[in-house]
């Protein structure tokens, strides 16, 4: 009887772990690029977010790929694990760059100040300033110039 119960427990555990596997995730493809402000300044720390143009796709893939602009202006998107890229598809791109808070200043979400340094048109997901396509087997490099 005890042996039969163990088999049942092992079977149930196997089913549960199989349901938690990464097999249900959409495959991702590397996405990189560069962001420049007025073609000369690097918006270090700006957040780049790829918003699926089809809201059903966002639910299917479980979110939005995103990346942070580094000191050299480059970014790499992350979807499920660091720097894994984005699923294939069409995206609207937002870029949100905010001023660093002064010592003792108030912070907004994620430790960022609430004062944006870019025009609102760059951070509006419903009306994105940029649209891109991520494709399997291509060099998905998307560069953006903002003002």
Short mmCIF file of C-alpha atoms in Angstrom, two decimals:
data_model
loop_
_atom_site.label_atom_id
_atom_site.label_comp_id
_atom_site.label_asym_id
_atom_site.label_seq_id
_atom_site.Cartn_x
_atom_site.Cartn_y
_atom_site.Cartn_z
CA UNK A 1 0.00 0.00 0.00
CA UNK A 2 2.79 2.45 0.93
CA UNK A 3 4.59 1.75 -2.35
CA UNK A 4 1.38 2.45 -4.31
CA UNK A 5 1.00 5.82 -2.54
CA UNK A 6 4.56 6.79 -3.39
CA UNK A 7 3.91 6.15 -7.07
CA UNK A 8 0.85 8.37 -6.88
CA UNK A 9 2.80 11.17 -5.18
CA UNK A 10 5.58 10.91 -7.78
CA UNK A 11 3.02 10.97 -10.61
CA UNK A 12 1.23 14.05 -9.22
CA UNK A 13 4.54 15.85 -8.58
CA UNK A 14 5.66 15.11 -12.13
CA UNK A 15 2.46 16.57 -13.56
CA UNK A 16 2.77 19.70 -11.41
CA UNK A 17 6.41 20.29 -12.34
CA UNK A 18 5.66 19.71 -16.02
CA UNK A 19 3.01 22.42 -15.79
CA UNK A 20 5.61 24.82 -14.40
CA UNK A 21 8.13 24.24 -17.14
CA UNK A 22 9.29 26.86 -19.62
CA UNK A 23 7.70 24.95 -22.53
CA UNK A 24 4.66 27.24 -22.42
CA UNK A 25 6.77 30.36 -22.88
CA UNK A 26 7.01 31.90 -26.32
CA UNK A 27 10.51 31.50 -27.77
CA UNK A 28 12.60 34.66 -27.55
CA UNK A 29 15.18 36.13 -29.91
CA UNK A 30 18.02 38.50 -28.96
CA UNK A 31 17.12 42.18 -29.28
CA UNK A 32 19.67 44.95 -28.85
CA UNK A 33 20.10 48.52 -29.91
CA UNK A 34 21.22 51.98 -28.99
CA UNK A 35 19.36 55.04 -27.72
CA UNK A 36 20.70 58.55 -28.23
CA UNK A 37 19.28 61.86 -27.02
CA UNK A 38 19.63 64.61 -29.63
CA UNK A 39 22.20 62.41 -31.41
CA UNK A 40 24.90 63.26 -28.87
CA UNK A 41 23.91 62.42 -25.30
CA UNK A 42 23.41 58.96 -23.90
CA UNK A 43 20.22 58.69 -21.80
CA UNK A 44 21.87 56.38 -19.25
CA UNK A 45 19.30 54.57 -17.13
CA UNK A 46 16.41 55.15 -19.53
CA UNK A 47 13.96 52.27 -19.68
CA UNK A 48 13.12 50.83 -23.12
CA UNK A 49 9.89 48.81 -23.24
CA UNK A 50 8.55 46.85 -26.21
CA UNK A 51 4.72 46.78 -26.02
CA UNK A 52 3.06 44.11 -28.19
CA UNK A 53 0.77 45.89 -30.65
CA UNK A 54 -1.82 43.14 -30.18
CA UNK A 55 -3.07 43.09 -26.55
CA UNK A 56 -3.80 39.36 -26.83
CA UNK A 57 -0.13 38.73 -27.61
CA UNK A 58 0.87 40.51 -24.39
CA UNK A 59 -1.36 38.15 -22.39
CA UNK A 60 -0.05 35.15 -24.30
CA UNK A 61 3.63 35.96 -23.73
CA UNK A 62 3.04 37.12 -20.16
CA UNK A 63 4.25 40.72 -20.23
CA UNK A 64 6.47 43.16 -22.05
CA UNK A 65 10.16 42.82 -22.94
CA UNK A 66 12.27 45.62 -21.47
CA UNK A 67 15.80 46.86 -21.06
CA UNK A 68 17.82 49.65 -19.44
CA UNK A 69 20.12 51.98 -21.41
CA UNK A 70 23.75 51.54 -20.33
CA UNK A 71 26.49 54.20 -20.22
CA UNK A 72 27.43 53.51 -23.86
CA UNK A 73 23.81 53.99 -25.01
CA UNK A 74 23.14 50.30 -25.64
CA UNK A 75 20.30 48.21 -24.28
CA UNK A 76 19.46 44.52 -24.37
CA UNK A 77 15.91 43.30 -23.89
CA UNK A 78 14.84 40.88 -21.20
CA UNK A 79 11.59 38.92 -21.29
CA UNK A 80 11.83 35.82 -19.09
CA UNK A 81 15.48 35.74 -18.07
CA UNK A 82 18.28 38.33 -18.30
CA UNK A 83 19.09 39.43 -21.86
CA UNK A 84 16.98 36.69 -23.51
CA UNK A 85 15.35 39.15 -25.93
CA UNK A 86 11.73 39.24 -27.06
CA UNK A 87 9.23 36.91 -28.71
CA UNK A 88 8.67 37.32 -32.44
CA UNK A 89 6.11 39.99 -33.31
CA UNK A 90 5.27 43.65 -33.79
CA UNK A 91 5.85 46.12 -30.99
CA UNK A 92 5.33 49.75 -30.10
CA UNK A 93 8.37 51.10 -28.24
CA UNK A 94 8.39 53.47 -25.30
CA UNK A 95 11.44 55.12 -23.77
CA UNK A 96 11.23 56.63 -20.29
CA UNK A 97 14.21 58.62 -19.04
CA UNK A 98 14.00 60.42 -15.73
CA UNK A 99 16.25 62.77 -13.80
CA UNK A 100 18.17 61.29 -10.92
CA UNK A 101 16.82 62.56 -7.60
CA UNK A 102 18.83 65.04 -5.59
CA UNK A 103 20.20 63.92 -2.26
CA UNK A 104 17.25 63.54 0.11
CA UNK A 105 14.75 64.02 -2.73
CA UNK A 106 11.54 62.07 -3.09
CA UNK A 107 11.59 58.99 -5.30
CA UNK A 108 8.83 57.59 -7.49
CA UNK A 109 8.34 53.96 -8.44
CA UNK A 110 11.44 51.79 -8.79
CA UNK A 111 13.63 54.40 -7.08
CA UNK A 112 13.27 56.89 -9.92
CA UNK A 113 12.36 60.53 -9.65
CA UNK A 114 9.03 61.58 -11.06
CA UNK A 115 10.40 64.17 -13.50
CA UNK A 116 10.64 62.80 -17.07
CA UNK A 117 13.43 64.18 -19.25
CA UNK A 118 11.84 63.18 -22.58
CA UNK A 119 8.73 64.45 -24.30
CA UNK A 120 5.56 62.51 -23.37
CA UNK A 121 5.32 61.14 -26.92
CA UNK A 122 8.16 58.73 -26.13
CA UNK A 123 6.46 57.18 -23.12
CA UNK A 124 2.90 56.72 -24.39
CA UNK A 125 2.21 53.01 -25.04
CA UNK A 126 -1.15 53.66 -26.74
CA UNK A 127 0.47 55.94 -29.31
CA UNK A 128 4.11 54.84 -29.57
CA UNK A 129 6.63 57.08 -31.33
CA UNK A 130 8.40 53.98 -32.67
CA UNK A 131 7.18 50.65 -34.05
CA UNK A 132 9.45 47.67 -34.67
CA UNK A 133 9.24 44.02 -35.63
CA UNK A 134 11.18 41.23 -33.95
CA UNK A 135 11.85 38.35 -36.34
CA UNK A 136 13.28 34.89 -35.87
CA UNK A 137 16.64 34.44 -37.59
CA UNK A 138 17.33 38.17 -38.05
CA UNK A 139 19.66 40.58 -36.30
CA UNK A 140 17.04 42.37 -34.21
CA UNK A 141 18.94 45.60 -33.64
CA UNK A 142 16.70 48.61 -33.10
CA UNK A 143 18.26 52.06 -32.60
CA UNK A 144 16.35 55.13 -31.50
CA UNK A 145 17.09 58.87 -31.56
CA UNK A 146 15.00 60.93 -29.13
CA UNK A 147 14.82 64.66 -28.50
#
